[in-house]
Backbone as a printed PyTorch tensor [residue, N CA C, xyz], in Angstrom:
tensor([[[ -88.9680,   -8.4970,   -3.8190],
         [ -88.0300,   -9.6780,   -3.9860],
         [ -88.0490,  -10.8210,   -3.1450]],

        [[ -88.5420,  -11.1410,   -4.2750],
         [ -88.5840,  -12.9660,   -3.4950],
         [ -87.9390,  -13.8120,   -4.4890]],

        [[ -86.8230,  -14.4130,   -3.7870],
         [ -86.6330,  -15.3430,   -4.5130],
         [ -85.4970,  -17.2200,   -3.9020]],

        [[ -85.8850,  -17.3030,   -3.7680],
         [ -85.9380,  -17.9370,   -2.4520],
         [ -87.4970,  -19.1080,   -1.5960]],

        [[ -87.0040,  -20.6960,   -2.4540],
         [ -88.2400,  -21.5790,   -2.7880],
         [ -89.1510,  -21.4250,   -1.4690]],

        [[ -90.5550,  -21.8510,   -1.0290],
         [ -91.0320,  -21.6550,   -0.4190],
         [ -90.9070,  -22.6570,    0.9850]],

        [[ -90.2640,  -23.9930,    0.1210],
         [ -90.1960,  -24.9600,    1.0340],
         [ -88.3770,  -24.4660,    1.9940]],

        [[ -87.9920,  -24.0540,    1.9070],
         [ -86.8040,  -23.8130,    2.6270],
         [ -86.8250,  -22.8150,    3.8970]],

        [[ -88.3510,  -22.7110,    4.2680],
         [ -89.1150,  -21.3560,    5.0770],
         [ -88.5230,  -21.7640,    6.6490]],

        [[ -88.6890,  -23.0960,    6.5550],
         [ -87.5650,  -23.5960,    7.8400],
         [ -86.2660,  -22.8470,    8.2510]],

        [[ -85.2090,  -23.3010,    6.8700],
         [ -84.4080,  -22.8590,    7.4930],
         [ -83.5550,  -21.1450,    7.2860]],

        [[ -85.0070,  -20.6310,    6.5410],
         [ -84.8640,  -19.4700,    6.1150],
         [ -85.4800,  -18.6510,    7.6730]],

        [[ -86.2860,  -18.9380,    8.0420],
         [ -86.6090,  -18.6990,    8.4290],
         [ -85.2160,  -18.6330,   10.2710]],

        [[ -85.1690,  -20.1890,   10.9620],
         [ -83.2850,  -19.9800,   11.8600],
         [ -82.5470,  -19.3370,   11.3950]],

        [[ -82.1360,  -18.7530,   10.1310],
         [ -80.8320,  -17.6890,    9.7450],
         [ -81.9040,  -16.8000,    9.9100]],

        [[ -82.6480,  -16.0910,    9.8310],
         [ -82.6810,  -14.6350,   10.3120],
         [ -83.1430,  -14.5540,   11.7000]],

        [[ -83.6480,  -15.6720,   12.9120],
         [ -83.7100,  -15.9240,   14.1400],
         [ -82.4540,  -16.0880,   14.4750]],

        [[ -81.5880,  -16.4040,   14.3640],
         [ -79.9750,  -17.0980,   14.8150],
         [ -79.1380,  -14.9100,   14.7580]],

        [[ -79.2120,  -15.1580,   13.2200],
         [ -78.6740,  -13.7890,   13.0110],
         [ -78.8410,  -12.0890,   14.3380]],

        [[ -79.7430,  -12.3960,   14.3200],
         [ -81.2840,  -10.8090,   14.8700],
         [ -80.7120,  -10.9340,   16.7950]],

        [[ -81.5300,  -12.9790,   17.1850],
         [ -81.4580,  -12.7550,   18.2280],
         [ -80.0630,  -12.9970,   18.5700]],

        [[ -78.7120,  -13.4400,   17.8570],
         [ -77.5510,  -13.6980,   18.0210],
         [ -76.9370,  -11.7550,   18.3990]],

        [[ -77.0660,  -11.3460,   17.3320],
         [ -76.4920,   -9.5960,   17.3140],
         [ -77.6000,   -9.5400,   18.9070]],

        [[ -78.3740,   -9.0870,   18.9100],
         [ -79.0360,   -8.9020,   20.0750],
         [ -78.0500,   -9.0410,   21.2740]],

        [[ -78.1100,  -10.7360,   22.2810],
         [ -77.8910,  -11.4140,   22.6810],
         [ -76.8330,  -11.4400,   22.9760]],

        [[ -75.1140,  -10.5860,   21.7340],
         [ -74.1790,  -10.5680,   21.7090],
         [ -73.2740,   -8.7420,   21.8940]],

        [[ -74.4030,   -8.1390,   22.1760],
         [ -73.6110,   -6.4820,   22.0800],
         [ -74.4010,   -6.1770,   23.6000]],

        [[ -74.9000,   -6.9970,   24.0620],
         [ -76.1850,   -6.1380,   25.4620],
         [ -74.6510,   -7.6250,   26.8000]],

        [[ -74.3830,   -8.7290,   26.1250],
         [ -73.3610,   -8.9100,   27.1530],
         [ -72.6320,   -8.9990,   26.9980]],

        [[ -72.0180,   -8.4230,   25.0130],
         [ -70.3250,   -7.7520,   25.5380],
         [ -71.0550,   -5.8390,   26.6960]],

        [[ -71.8020,   -5.0050,   26.5300],
         [ -71.8170,   -4.0280,   27.0690],
         [ -72.1230,   -4.6360,   28.3450]],

        [[ -72.5210,   -5.7300,   29.1600],
         [ -73.0200,   -6.2220,   30.2490],
         [ -70.9720,   -6.8140,   31.2390]],

        [[ -70.7640,   -7.0230,   30.6150],
         [ -69.1230,   -6.9700,   30.4830],
         [ -68.1630,   -6.8480,   30.3570]],

        [[ -68.5590,   -6.1920,   29.9710],
         [ -67.4180,   -4.7320,   29.1050],
         [ -67.2710,   -3.3680,   29.1330]],

        [[ -68.1900,   -2.7930,   29.8180],
         [ -68.9560,   -1.4900,   28.8800],
         [ -69.0660,   -1.5250,   28.4930]],

        [[ -69.1870,    0.2730,   27.8180],
         [ -68.6340,    1.4510,   26.2240],
         [ -67.3170,    1.7820,   26.7770]],

        [[ -65.9350,    0.8440,   26.0730],
         [ -65.0170,    1.2640,   25.9680],
         [ -65.2270,    1.7870,   23.9060]],

        [[ -63.6740,    2.6850,   24.3040],
         [ -63.1380,    2.8720,   23.0260],
         [ -63.7400,    1.5090,   21.8110]],

        [[ -63.1490,    0.0700,   21.5510],
         [ -63.3330,   -0.8280,   20.5200],
         [ -64.3250,   -1.1750,   20.5580]],

        [[ -65.7690,   -1.3120,   21.1720],
         [ -66.8610,   -1.8380,   21.2230],
         [ -67.1110,   -2.0270,   20.4680]],

        [[ -67.5060,   -1.4170,   18.8330],
         [ -68.2390,   -1.8620,   18.2400],
         [ -67.2390,   -3.3660,   16.9790]],

        [[ -66.2200,   -2.9380,   16.7140],
         [ -65.1550,   -3.8950,   17.1980],
         [ -65.0700,   -5.1410,   17.5580]],

        [[ -65.7210,   -4.7270,   19.1490],
         [ -65.8880,   -6.2190,   19.6810],
         [ -66.7180,   -6.9690,   19.3760]],

        [[ -67.1140,   -6.3900,   20.2310],
         [ -68.9190,   -6.6140,   19.3300],
         [ -69.7380,   -7.5830,   18.2390]],

        [[ -68.7150,   -6.5530,   17.2180],
         [ -69.0650,   -7.7960,   15.2330],
         [ -68.0240,   -8.9630,   15.9410]],

        [[ -67.3090,   -8.9200,   16.8520],
         [ -66.5510,  -10.2140,   16.4100],
         [ -67.1020,  -11.5160,   17.2650]],

        [[ -67.5440,  -11.0880,   18.2550],
         [ -68.8050,  -11.3450,   19.4190],
         [ -69.4990,  -12.3700,   18.3320]],

        [[ -71.1650,  -11.2860,   17.6100],
         [ -71.3860,  -11.7490,   17.3120],
         [ -71.1010,  -12.7300,   15.6130]],

        [[ -69.9530,  -12.2010,   15.7100],
         [ -69.8270,  -13.3540,   14.2940],
         [ -69.2700,  -14.5610,   14.8320]],

        [[ -69.0180,  -14.9270,   16.3400],
         [ -68.9430,  -15.6980,   16.7870],
         [ -70.0790,  -16.5220,   17.4130]],

        [[ -70.4730,  -15.7660,   18.4070],
         [ -72.1250,  -16.2310,   18.9470],
         [ -73.5020,  -16.8140,   16.3620]],

        [[ -73.2730,  -16.3190,   16.4250],
         [ -73.9740,  -17.0610,   14.7930],
         [ -73.5740,  -17.3810,   14.9330]],

        [[ -72.1320,  -18.0360,   14.4050],
         [ -72.3490,  -19.0840,   13.9330],
         [ -72.3440,  -20.2350,   15.2670]],

        [[ -72.4300,  -20.3580,   16.1460],
         [ -73.0340,  -20.9150,   16.9770],
         [ -74.9660,  -21.5140,   17.0550]],

        [[ -74.7800,  -20.1370,   16.3950],
         [ -76.5910,  -19.6260,   16.7020],
         [ -77.1350,  -21.3110,   15.5990]],

        [[ -76.6790,  -20.4590,   14.4490],
         [ -77.7080,  -20.4850,   13.3070],
         [ -77.9980,  -22.8210,   13.4400]],

        [[ -77.0180,  -22.8950,   13.2570],
         [ -77.2100,  -24.5830,   13.5220],
         [ -77.8250,  -24.9960,   14.9280]],

        [[ -77.6090,  -24.4570,   16.1070],
         [ -78.0330,  -25.3290,   17.1330],
         [ -80.0500,  -24.3350,   17.1650]],

        [[ -80.2190,  -23.2540,   16.8020],
         [ -81.5070,  -22.7080,   16.1130],
         [ -82.0140,  -24.3440,   15.0120]],

        [[ -81.7410,  -24.5580,   14.5290],
         [ -81.6820,  -25.6140,   13.1120],
         [ -82.2260,  -26.4830,   13.2470]],

        [[ -81.1470,  -27.2840,   14.6530],
         [ -82.0060,  -28.1780,   15.2500],
         [ -82.6460,  -29.1980,   16.0130]],

        [[ -81.7530,  -27.2780,   17.0880],
         [ -83.7140,  -27.7180,   18.0830],
         [ -84.7910,  -27.4730,   17.9820]],

        [[ -84.7920,  -26.5000,   16.6480],
         [ -86.2210,  -26.2130,   16.2550],
         [ -87.7090,  -27.2880,   15.4200]],

        [[ -87.7400,  -28.1430,   15.0860],
         [ -88.0590,  -29.1800,   15.6550],
         [ -87.8190,  -29.9100,   16.6970]],

        [[ -87.3670,  -29.5120,   17.8610],
         [ -88.0320,  -30.1300,   19.7280],
         [ -88.7420,  -29.4190,   20.1740]],

        [[ -88.5660,  -27.6460,   19.7330],
         [ -88.7670,  -26.7430,   20.4350],
         [ -90.7500,  -27.1530,   20.1930]],

        [[ -90.3610,  -27.4040,   18.8670],
         [ -91.6920,  -27.2250,   17.9270],
         [ -92.6600,  -28.6500,   18.4190]],

        [[ -91.8980,  -29.9090,   19.0950],
         [ -93.0330,  -31.1030,   20.1320],
         [ -93.2340,  -30.7430,   20.8760]],

        [[ -92.0060,  -29.9420,   22.0600],
         [ -92.2420,  -29.1060,   22.9140],
         [ -93.5100,  -28.1930,   23.3710]],

        [[ -93.7250,  -27.2720,   22.2670],
         [ -94.5220,  -26.1930,   22.0370],
         [ -96.6080,  -27.3870,   21.5980]],

        [[ -96.3660,  -27.9420,   20.6560],
         [ -96.9770,  -28.7110,   20.4550],
         [ -97.9900,  -29.6810,   22.2510]],

        [[ -97.0840,  -30.1850,   22.8060],
         [ -97.2880,  -30.5590,   23.8250],
         [ -98.0360,  -30.0480,   24.2780]],

        [[ -97.8150,  -28.1770,   24.6720],
         [ -98.4700,  -27.6470,   25.7120],
         [ -99.7050,  -27.0230,   25.5270]],

        [[ -99.2720,  -27.2440,   24.4890],
         [-101.1310,  -26.0300,   23.5010],
         [-102.0640,  -26.7730,   23.5220]],

        [[-102.7990,  -26.3480,   24.0910],
         [-104.0020,  -26.7100,   24.3240],
         [-105.3800,  -26.3010,   22.6560]],

        [[-105.7620,  -27.6420,   21.9670],
         [-106.6520,  -26.5370,   20.8280],
         [-107.6110,  -26.1150,   21.3750]],

        [[-108.5510,  -25.2120,   21.1190],
         [-110.2780,  -25.2950,   21.7780],
         [-110.8240,  -24.9820,   20.9590]],

        [[-110.7290,  -25.3810,   20.2180],
         [-112.1640,  -25.1460,   19.0700],
         [-113.8450,  -25.0340,   18.8760]]])
């Protein structure tokens, strides 16, 4: 089921990248810092929510710069 127009591909990509990366990283950092504690799930979900709020706009803003950096270091050997 597709319902988002193709023109929004970069924004949708950024959303899913931010969602997954902030979830994974907040979980890893939470466990690293406090270990396997009783309220780990709740603590991690709070950290994830905060991380996502930062990650999504950051990815949206930084992606064009990263694309330029990648195009600067990649050589085309056709």
